XYZ file of C-alpha atoms in Angstrom:
695
model
C 46.218 33.887 105.708
C 46.660 35.737 102.439
C 46.526 33.433 99.461
C 48.100 33.807 96.068
C 45.683 36.444 94.795
C 46.418 36.844 91.103
C 43.104 35.132 90.406
C 41.226 38.404 89.786
C 43.537 39.669 86.991
C 43.772 36.096 85.665
C 39.977 35.844 85.465
C 39.751 39.248 83.770
C 42.455 38.200 81.300
C 40.556 34.995 80.530
C 37.376 36.987 79.850
C 39.267 39.348 77.537
C 40.749 36.423 75.604
C 37.332 34.794 75.243
C 35.716 38.054 74.101
C 38.402 38.668 71.508
C 38.317 35.036 70.311
C 34.545 35.300 69.808
C 34.999 38.536 67.854
C 37.687 36.931 65.674
C 35.483 33.897 65.074
C 32.566 36.092 64.066
C 34.786 37.738 61.461
C 36.168 34.364 60.257
C 39.713 35.223 61.356
C 40.572 31.607 62.161
C 44.262 32.063 62.992
C 43.645 34.956 65.360
C 40.872 33.005 67.049
C 43.114 29.935 67.362
C 45.961 31.933 68.898
C 43.638 33.541 71.421
C 42.118 30.238 72.462
C 45.592 28.716 72.778
C 46.593 31.621 75.013
C 43.476 31.100 77.139
C 44.258 27.396 77.434
C 47.855 28.084 78.493
C 46.576 30.542 81.067
C 44.101 28.008 82.461
C 46.634 25.171 82.478
C 49.540 27.244 83.748
C 51.218 26.035 86.920
C 53.725 27.490 89.322
C 55.875 24.610 90.530
C 57.328 24.958 94.037
C 59.903 22.291 94.837
C 60.340 21.596 98.562
C 63.740 19.988 99.011
C 66.571 19.449 101.453
C 68.406 16.698 103.264
C 66.522 13.811 104.831
C 65.291 14.271 108.383
C 64.556 17.985 107.965
C 60.743 18.155 107.986
C 59.814 18.633 104.320
C 56.723 16.440 104.225
C 55.303 17.880 107.433
C 55.938 21.373 106.071
C 53.863 20.567 102.961
C 51.150 19.158 105.230
C 51.158 22.388 107.227
C 50.990 24.569 104.092
C 47.821 22.834 102.906
C 46.522 22.540 106.482
C 46.212 18.755 106.298
C 47.939 16.966 109.140
C 48.941 13.507 107.976
C 48.298 14.127 104.263
C 51.830 13.096 103.305
C 53.202 10.280 105.429
C 55.869 10.707 108.075
C 57.959 7.595 108.434
C 60.868 6.459 110.544
C 62.638 5.205 107.417
C 63.722 7.051 104.323
C 61.266 7.059 101.450
C 61.866 5.493 98.082
C 62.831 7.485 95.021
C 59.343 8.923 94.585
C 58.341 12.525 94.037
C 54.938 13.562 95.400
C 53.102 16.569 93.983
C 50.208 18.365 95.677
C 48.053 20.552 93.439
C 44.502 21.772 93.006
C 41.642 19.536 91.956
C 37.840 19.762 92.225
C 37.872 16.787 94.608
C 40.395 14.931 96.726
C 42.247 12.355 94.715
C 45.620 10.652 94.490
C 47.127 9.035 91.410
C 50.153 6.749 91.383
C 52.210 6.629 88.210
C 53.774 3.164 88.045
C 56.194 1.488 85.657
C 54.938 -1.772 84.251
C 57.038 -4.830 83.494
C 57.414 -3.812 79.858
C 58.815 -0.387 80.670
C 55.553 1.437 80.041
C 53.624 3.598 82.483
C 50.369 2.861 84.263
C 48.320 5.426 86.200
C 46.347 4.114 89.157
C 43.877 6.181 91.180
C 44.378 5.449 94.886
C 42.790 6.691 98.138
C 44.719 9.396 99.954
C 45.386 7.082 102.867
C 47.265 4.723 100.524
C 49.895 7.287 99.513
C 52.230 5.958 102.216
C 52.062 2.517 100.635
C 53.945 3.852 97.620
C 56.310 6.464 99.067
C 57.681 5.084 102.356
C 60.518 2.608 102.567
C 58.761 0.613 105.272
C 55.776 -0.218 103.024
C 57.543 -0.071 99.658
C 61.077 -1.395 100.274
C 63.335 -0.930 97.301
C 60.391 0.638 95.467
C 58.965 -2.783 94.672
C 55.774 -1.095 93.431
C 57.890 0.696 90.762
C 56.349 4.071 91.593
C 57.595 7.028 89.542
C 55.330 9.825 90.776
C 52.444 10.318 93.180
C 50.049 13.149 92.307
C 47.709 14.429 95.027
C 44.844 16.798 94.180
C 43.002 18.881 96.777
C 40.217 21.485 96.465
C 42.278 23.861 98.606
C 42.053 27.621 97.912
C 45.815 28.120 98.295
C 46.347 25.853 95.296
C 43.520 27.187 93.122
C 45.776 29.608 91.243
C 47.910 26.843 89.782
C 50.439 26.391 92.589
C 51.808 22.851 92.741
C 53.873 21.848 95.777
C 56.453 19.147 95.112
C 57.685 17.022 98.004
C 60.992 15.478 96.953
C 62.945 12.576 98.438
C 65.545 13.589 100.963
C 69.062 14.147 99.681
C 72.313 13.243 101.347
C 71.073 9.881 102.619
C 71.934 6.296 101.810
C 70.148 6.393 98.454
C 72.239 8.374 95.916
C 69.421 8.264 93.361
C 67.388 10.529 95.672
C 69.871 13.368 95.319
C 70.173 12.960 91.557
C 66.396 12.735 91.103
C 65.690 15.766 93.266
C 68.356 17.858 91.544
C 67.046 16.830 88.136
C 63.527 17.843 89.153
C 64.772 21.317 90.071
C 65.023 22.154 86.370
C 61.219 22.367 86.203
C 60.906 24.453 89.381
C 59.633 28.012 89.338
C 60.622 28.429 92.984
C 62.558 26.384 95.533
C 61.861 26.050 99.262
C 64.983 24.591 100.862
C 64.327 23.071 104.269
C 67.095 23.012 106.883
C 67.233 22.599 110.663
C 67.291 25.485 113.131
C 69.125 23.349 115.681
C 72.214 22.704 113.539
C 74.266 24.789 111.084
C 74.108 24.137 107.355
C 76.322 21.168 106.589
C 78.829 20.911 103.764
C 76.526 18.529 101.888
C 73.572 20.910 102.300
C 75.625 23.771 100.906
C 76.728 21.606 97.992
C 73.116 20.722 97.226
C 72.046 24.362 97.575
C 74.746 25.246 95.067
C 73.270 22.680 92.679
C 69.792 24.134 93.311
C 70.922 27.688 92.549
C 72.640 26.468 89.369
C 69.770 24.266 88.166
C 67.027 26.838 88.777
C 69.071 29.896 87.862
C 67.692 31.453 91.065
C 70.833 33.227 92.182
C 69.781 36.753 91.136
C 66.049 36.199 91.715
C 64.830 37.023 95.208
C 61.638 35.003 94.697
C 63.379 31.928 93.310
C 64.844 30.595 96.557
C 63.481 30.600 100.091
C 65.222 28.858 102.997
C 63.123 27.572 105.892
C 64.640 26.527 109.217
C 62.364 24.022 110.917
C 62.224 23.148 114.627
C 62.624 26.788 115.640
C 60.963 26.023 118.973
C 63.666 23.467 119.775
C 66.642 25.776 119.272
C 68.080 27.405 122.381
C 66.873 31.029 122.488
C 70.433 32.321 122.853
C 71.490 30.460 119.674
C 68.697 31.534 117.317
C 70.102 34.862 116.216
C 73.548 33.373 115.713
C 72.090 30.498 113.688
C 70.171 32.852 111.395
C 73.198 35.089 110.900
C 75.366 32.067 110.124
C 72.842 30.742 107.590
C 72.473 34.117 105.882
C 76.241 34.558 105.625
C 76.664 31.130 104.023
C 73.853 31.814 101.556
C 75.323 35.176 100.610
C 78.659 33.514 99.849
C 76.925 30.758 97.893
C 74.600 32.934 95.780
C 76.785 36.007 95.424
C 73.940 38.175 96.689
C 74.103 40.569 99.656
C 73.530 39.085 103.086
C 69.815 39.002 103.823
C 68.636 39.064 100.196
C 67.666 35.394 100.367
C 64.725 34.917 102.718
C 65.619 32.750 105.720
C 62.613 32.062 107.917
C 62.422 29.980 111.119
C 59.280 27.925 111.688
C 57.939 25.235 113.970
C 55.774 22.775 112.067
C 54.904 21.044 115.312
C 53.383 24.244 116.712
C 51.668 24.949 113.396
C 49.994 21.542 113.220
C 49.019 21.749 116.872
C 47.462 25.168 116.208
C 45.526 23.861 113.187
C 44.193 21.021 115.299
C 43.054 23.382 118.042
C 40.487 25.177 115.869
C 41.579 28.503 117.340
C 40.859 31.763 115.516
C 43.627 33.625 117.343
C 46.699 34.732 115.339
C 49.181 31.908 114.958
C 52.419 33.796 115.544
C 54.157 31.174 117.664
C 54.876 28.837 114.769
C 56.419 31.428 112.437
C 54.132 30.220 109.646
C 52.187 33.482 109.113
C 55.379 35.289 108.086
C 56.713 32.304 106.128
C 53.496 31.844 104.160
C 53.132 35.565 103.478
C 56.658 35.696 102.008
C 56.079 32.489 100.036
C 52.690 33.413 98.523
C 53.791 36.997 97.822
C 56.815 35.744 95.910
C 54.721 33.218 94.012
C 52.234 35.921 93.114
C 55.041 37.957 91.555
C 56.354 34.954 89.664
C 52.885 33.945 88.455
C 52.249 37.443 87.154
C 55.574 37.409 85.346
C 55.457 33.854 83.998
C 51.762 33.188 83.332
C 49.882 36.467 82.876
C 52.233 38.700 80.898
C 52.277 36.682 77.673
C 48.477 36.154 77.328
C 48.058 39.905 77.689
C 50.624 40.462 74.935
C 48.622 38.078 72.741
C 45.427 39.948 73.596
C 47.025 43.273 72.725
C 48.227 41.920 69.382
C 44.729 40.579 68.663
C 43.156 43.946 69.419
C 45.442 45.537 66.829
C 44.714 42.762 64.318
C 40.972 43.298 64.768
C 41.147 47.077 64.801
C 43.269 47.417 61.644
C 40.614 46.415 59.097
C 37.915 48.393 60.949
C 40.021 51.532 60.944
C 40.825 51.091 57.265
C 37.145 50.649 56.393
C 36.149 53.679 58.457
C 38.783 55.772 56.717
C 37.613 54.505 53.345
C 33.984 55.299 54.128
C 34.946 58.820 55.113
C 37.104 59.394 51.979
C 36.632 62.563 50.000
C 38.000 61.146 46.734
C 38.405 57.756 45.098
C 42.169 58.335 44.986
C 42.270 57.795 48.741
C 40.588 54.416 48.369
C 42.966 53.452 45.566
C 45.967 54.359 47.706
C 44.689 52.316 50.634
C 44.039 49.294 48.426
C 47.510 49.577 46.917
C 49.091 49.666 50.385
C 47.091 46.644 51.528
C 47.993 44.686 48.388
C 51.675 45.524 48.880
C 51.458 44.219 52.443
C 49.782 41.069 51.188
C 52.582 40.481 48.649
C 55.203 40.978 51.367
C 53.548 38.447 53.656
C 53.132 35.967 50.781
C 56.842 36.286 50.056
C 57.727 35.738 53.717
C 55.516 32.667 53.865
C 57.106 31.009 50.854
C 59.074 27.882 51.733
C 62.379 29.182 50.400
C 62.016 32.614 51.918
C 65.145 34.394 53.040
C 63.879 34.747 56.595
C 63.948 30.995 57.093
C 67.563 30.804 55.986
C 68.435 33.735 58.216
C 66.664 32.246 61.230
C 68.231 28.824 60.777
C 71.684 30.371 60.432
C 71.233 32.287 63.675
C 69.949 29.160 65.428
C 72.997 27.177 64.275
C 75.274 29.862 65.681
C 73.361 29.816 68.950
C 73.689 26.028 69.093
C 77.460 26.324 68.668
C 77.693 28.902 71.471
C 75.503 26.880 73.833
C 77.402 23.650 73.200
C 80.719 25.412 73.853
C 79.348 26.913 77.065
C 77.993 23.492 78.083
C 81.410 21.897 77.606
C 82.924 24.647 79.746
C 80.358 23.958 82.495
C 81.002 20.225 82.334
C 84.747 20.866 82.537
C 84.118 23.012 85.608
C 82.204 20.158 87.235
C 85.053 17.760 86.458
C 87.607 20.178 87.877
C 85.540 20.477 91.055
C 85.349 16.690 91.284
C 89.112 16.303 90.882
C 90.188 19.152 93.167
C 87.434 19.160 95.784
C 85.271 16.052 95.942
C 88.097 13.528 95.583
C 90.080 15.235 98.336
C 87.175 15.291 100.768
C 87.833 12.293 103.045
C 84.214 12.224 104.190
C 83.095 11.784 100.578
C 85.804 9.210 99.891
C 84.535 7.168 102.813
C 80.909 7.514 101.681
C 80.626 6.279 98.095
C 76.886 6.836 97.973
C 77.178 10.472 98.993
C 80.034 11.060 96.533
C 78.019 9.483 93.717
C 74.981 11.548 94.696
C 76.923 14.821 94.706
C 78.553 14.155 91.325
C 75.220 13.125 89.795
C 73.608 16.231 91.267
C 76.336 18.443 89.822
C 75.707 17.097 86.325
C 71.930 17.353 86.772
C 72.343 20.972 87.872
C 74.367 21.762 84.746
C 71.679 20.124 82.607
C 68.958 22.204 84.274
C 70.906 25.442 83.995
C 71.715 24.734 80.342
C 68.041 24.118 79.537
C 67.060 27.413 81.130
C 69.846 29.305 79.393
C 68.876 27.754 76.055
C 65.271 28.816 76.616
C 66.306 32.386 77.468
C 68.732 32.695 74.558
C 66.263 31.195 72.096
C 63.517 33.569 73.150
C 65.834 36.551 72.841
C 67.077 35.457 69.408
C 63.706 34.644 67.875
C 61.944 37.628 69.441
C 64.611 39.970 68.074
C 64.346 38.314 64.677
C 60.555 38.647 64.669
C 60.744 42.304 65.665
C 63.098 43.046 62.768
C 60.535 41.507 60.438
C 57.578 43.214 62.089
C 55.916 40.207 63.692
C 55.463 39.102 67.310
C 56.430 35.833 68.929
C 55.389 33.562 71.787
C 58.305 32.457 73.995
C 59.242 28.789 73.968
C 57.937 26.554 76.731
C 60.117 25.268 79.565
C 62.201 22.290 78.531
C 64.383 19.793 80.340
C 67.604 17.986 79.524
C 67.813 14.497 80.952
C 70.969 13.075 82.499
C 72.282 9.530 82.753
C 70.960 9.097 86.287
C 72.536 8.078 89.587
C 76.096 6.758 89.539
C 77.250 3.577 91.209
C 80.814 3.576 92.483
C 82.923 0.641 93.643
C 85.085 1.846 96.555
C 87.682 -0.964 96.476
C 87.905 -1.622 92.747
C 91.493 -2.732 92.081
C 92.404 -2.716 95.793
C 93.358 -6.407 95.675
C 96.376 -5.423 93.608
C 97.703 -3.181 96.364
C 99.941 -4.445 99.213
C 98.295 -4.957 102.616
C 98.480 -2.439 105.447
C 100.011 -4.680 108.096
C 103.462 -5.016 106.569
C 104.305 -1.292 106.168
C 102.781 -0.465 109.565
C 104.818 -3.240 111.244
C 107.937 -2.165 109.375
C 107.549 1.457 110.508
C 106.849 0.287 114.067
C 109.950 -1.889 114.156
C 112.055 0.882 112.710
C 110.709 3.333 115.292
C 111.355 0.885 118.135
C 114.960 0.271 117.093
C 115.659 3.969 116.664
C 114.041 4.777 120.029
C 116.020 2.055 121.777
C 119.268 3.227 120.237
C 118.734 6.864 121.170
C 117.364 6.079 124.647
C 120.145 3.606 125.399
C 122.817 6.022 124.309
C 121.507 8.809 126.529
C 120.014 6.982 129.542
C 121.380 3.469 129.465
C 119.382 0.204 129.563
C 116.262 1.771 131.116
C 116.339 4.543 128.543
C 116.644 1.954 125.814
C 113.456 0.213 126.971
C 111.548 3.448 127.284
C 112.901 4.673 123.961
C 111.962 1.429 122.283
C 108.369 1.700 123.529
C 108.093 5.342 122.528
C 109.694 4.666 119.171
C 107.376 1.717 118.549
C 104.311 3.888 119.228
C 105.589 6.713 117.039
C 106.503 4.272 114.303
C 103.128 2.598 114.419
C 101.348 5.964 114.262
C 103.514 6.985 111.335
C 102.806 3.662 109.660
C 99.053 4.020 110.165
C 99.169 7.545 108.777
C 101.217 6.431 105.788
C 98.877 3.484 105.198
C 95.875 5.768 105.360
C 97.526 8.138 102.918
C 98.290 5.262 100.576
C 94.726 3.987 100.893
C 93.282 7.408 100.049
C 95.605 7.778 97.063
C 94.630 4.365 95.747
C 90.940 5.043 96.277
C 91.272 8.487 94.702
C 92.826 7.015 91.557
C 90.137 4.338 91.464
C 87.308 6.847 91.852
C 88.844 9.217 89.332
C 88.919 6.400 86.761
C 85.284 5.453 87.439
C 84.096 9.051 87.438
C 86.089 9.731 84.280
C 84.130 7.052 82.441
C 80.876 8.390 83.862
C 81.904 11.877 82.791
C 82.052 10.796 79.162
C 78.588 9.227 79.348
C 77.077 12.252 81.070
C 78.643 14.615 78.556
C 77.280 12.675 75.586
C 73.782 12.447 77.087
C 73.593 16.130 78.073
C 74.977 17.384 74.746
C 72.521 15.137 72.914
C 69.705 16.434 75.129
C 70.675 20.017 74.364
C 70.606 19.227 70.653
C 67.108 17.751 70.918
C 65.932 20.761 72.923
C 67.288 23.198 70.321
C 65.839 21.205 67.434
C 62.363 21.137 68.950
C 62.591 24.808 69.924
C 63.649 25.776 66.393
C 60.734 23.818 64.985
C 58.328 25.546 67.383
C 59.794 28.940 66.452
C 59.186 28.366 62.743
C 55.666 27.097 63.450
C 54.989 30.179 65.556
C 56.293 32.528 62.896
C 54.187 30.766 60.280
C 51.148 31.184 62.538
C 51.814 34.882 62.919
C 52.186 35.293 59.171
C 48.883 33.484 58.628
C 47.326 35.878 61.127
C 48.688 38.853 59.204
C 47.436 37.332 55.942
C 43.945 37.106 57.421
C 44.095 40.699 58.643
C 45.222 42.050 55.265
C 42.628 39.913 53.483
C 39.897 41.255 55.754
C 41.089 44.795 55.025
C 41.004 44.253 51.263
C 37.503 42.756 51.356
C 36.252 45.696 53.383
C 37.847 48.193 50.995
C 36.260 46.428 48.017
C 32.830 46.464 49.685
C 33.269 50.145 50.496
C 33.876 51.033 46.871
C 30.516 49.539 45.878
C 28.503 51.022 48.770
C 25.936 53.774 48.229
C 25.980 56.894 50.378
C 23.107 55.590 52.539
C 24.796 52.219 52.927
C 28.059 53.914 53.848
C 26.366 56.010 56.520
C 24.670 52.959 58.094
C 27.894 50.957 57.869
C 29.821 53.779 59.507
C 27.481 53.705 62.515
C 27.907 49.925 62.855
C 31.683 50.207 62.624
C 31.771 53.017 65.189
C 30.109 50.767 67.762
C 32.400 47.833 66.996
C 35.422 50.132 67.018
C 34.412 51.582 70.374
C 34.054 48.103 71.893
C 37.491 47.089 70.660
C 39.032 50.264 72.037
C 37.446 49.512 75.414
C 38.866 45.976 75.285
C 42.253 47.409 74.400
C 42.030 49.719 77.409
C 41.194 46.724 79.615
C 44.276 44.931 78.265
C 46.430 47.971 79.018
C 44.983 48.216 82.541
C 45.674 44.540 83.197
C 49.201 44.821 81.804
C 49.864 47.710 84.189
C 48.454 45.667 87.071
C 50.682 42.725 86.191
C 53.704 45.014 86.041
C 52.754 46.349 89.465
C 52.444 42.814 90.843
C 55.826 41.851 89.429
C 57.544 44.795 91.120
C 55.481 44.639 94.304
C 57.476 45.153 97.504
C 56.939 43.212 100.723
C 55.659 46.215 102.653
C 52.712 44.655 104.487
C 54.005 41.343 105.754
C 52.719 40.081 109.100
C 54.761 41.081 112.139
C 57.418 38.720 113.358
C 56.231 36.414 116.148
C 56.769 37.615 119.688
C 55.522 34.542 121.524
C 57.246 32.498 124.165
C 58.255 29.510 122.021
C 59.219 30.858 118.607
C 59.412 34.567 119.266
C 63.160 35.001 119.240
C 63.509 33.150 115.973
C 60.765 35.211 114.389
C 62.259 38.508 115.536
C 65.559 37.478 114.040
C 63.783 36.717 110.764
C 62.726 40.349 110.575
C 66.276 41.485 111.149
C 66.031 41.892 114.919
C 68.617 39.561 116.368
C 67.555 37.553 119.384
C 69.256 38.599 122.587
C 71.691 36.163 124.152
C 69.989 36.604 127.494
C 66.529 35.674 126.226
C 65.085 33.527 129.011
C 64.083 29.948 128.280
C 60.435 29.391 127.480
C 58.114 28.326 130.228
C 55.557 26.738 127.930
C 57.701 24.281 125.980
C 55.395 21.421 124.936
C 56.107 18.095 126.548
C 57.934 15.573 124.370
C 56.097 12.297 123.925
C 58.024 9.039 123.694
C 58.123 7.722 120.158
C 57.206 11.049 118.564
C 59.283 13.636 116.730
C 61.303 10.665 115.565
C 63.244 12.647 113.025
C 64.301 15.527 115.226
C 67.532 16.266 116.967
C 67.287 16.172 120.764
C 65.488 19.348 121.784
C 65.202 21.071 125.139
C 64.216 18.762 127.956
C 60.497 18.936 128.749
C 59.321 20.550 131.926
C 58.030 18.343 134.697
C 54.349 17.529 134.323
C 53.556 19.745 137.276
C 54.870 22.780 135.395
C 53.134 22.256 132.089
C 49.700 21.246 131.014
C 49.670 17.945 129.138
C 49.726 18.309 125.333
C 48.278 15.957 122.748
C 50.913 13.833 121.068
C 52.327 15.933 118.177
C 52.904 14.625 114.710
C 56.520 14.135 113.753
C 58.006 17.149 111.982
C 58.845 15.072 108.944
C 59.653 11.699 107.659
C 63.394 11.103 107.737
C 63.776 11.551 104.016
C 61.762 14.742 104.007
């Protein structure tokens, strides 16, 4: 299996940064050295966060287990898990850490054995989250994670715990990529599509082909004749949701059961039956592109800027040593001193550039706040015109609360990402106008109020009961039926008409009562959600303000750092020019030879930076031209062929090697095909459940 293989250019970039930092330190260019070491640290600490999400009972936890080839790593439980996010990343040794809230509201970190993870994340062993777990972090020395990939297993959404949906949606804001897990045996539900809409909004992944990947689990349990139709249906719904052409979002069928069984077999044969080779190739290839774009590009820009900062004084000294007249040296010193005065002016506290930057940031704040209010108004309009008229949501307060909370969390995530993008564009453009570079701001989040709690029958005691209007309509229907029947058919007709009229009246009364109930509940929910809307709006707007304030502060600190770097470079140039003026001819010749060697080494480093930048650009634009072939096996072959665009034929014969179902296993799956009699199949070891119900 091909792993995320940006490690070679990342290692080369790290060596370049270290080499340049050492050169800057040797020349006492402290700011340049500091910036290079900061870039190296960001490169080493950089992570690509992959959030695995979806409704409960879809197989998320088992999918994470299969990706890291560790059956049973994350627990599979018959009950939903608590509101706990579990991350799986690289570490030099296996370790799990539980982040727990203490009684005083603080946080405690507790190292736990891997086999105790279930104690904190499953409802059966941690009912109501009595352990107050906030996050479980698992570290593994697995090569697939060595490049900074962190897999995030989130609580299932759409279940009986509304805080799960809100928490998962809020976590999407920090995702670099999303793997949405659905079920091959059933179409995407309305709640799944709503959550996917939140995911696309929160992660801003609509136009990014690597930002969202949809996995359909239990591919081996879907009827062969239905697989192509199911894939086409899923792709069509995603195209409508994302606004991208059908097929642009990867939709891949897999069987985690077959994958885990294969891993347990120790076989070296290609594992095509499960669909995982194609799924993993698409996943790691997309992550490689995103890692190159998000983690490698900026350190190389910093390295390129450092090369220029180090080369400038050398070039000036070489030119001065080779001068034919003293006028040339005087001109060069005058130019360097003018540059020094300009930088000193820019660095002054009351400099015009600070006023200009702050003015532009205030204008950006105004635009972002206005756009945020528009987005919040859109959410409220959707609540009032869609959610409150969905009877299924009206009858399920927890799901309604979860969807509304998720909608606000999605807006918060999207706003944070837009603020980051707009800030980077503004400050980078500003820096370019003033002739200095800039490091983009780091990812930031905007918190939301949290899960809502709705009271379904608030104020219902003030409404009249159902029995009276239903009885009244029934009596009216009976009398009208009797009158009409008696007039037309006599006494017998009157009796029949009365019975028919009573039934029609009762049905009308029930319908009217239901309508009245829904209207009352709708008004009640609108009032509750209206109050929550005000709280959410205040919290999100306040969060945006804090994000912009901290980003503006970082921007000014970054610009100050760059100006200090330029001050060092100009100072180094002036010192070299002064030393050149006092050098004898013999000293100048020896110095020229030393500089030529140093200059040559820096040029070679600059060429390495350019080569790496070209490689990163190639990785970013890399096409999926060498993916593994789609599976053609008996159990998952039709699904895999459909994943490659070859629809499964409706007359595909049923498989003859379907694994036998064991009682008590696959507890979270829909009923699959009936197992063959024991005489027709060889007995299989009991498979692990595809997922815990929340996963």
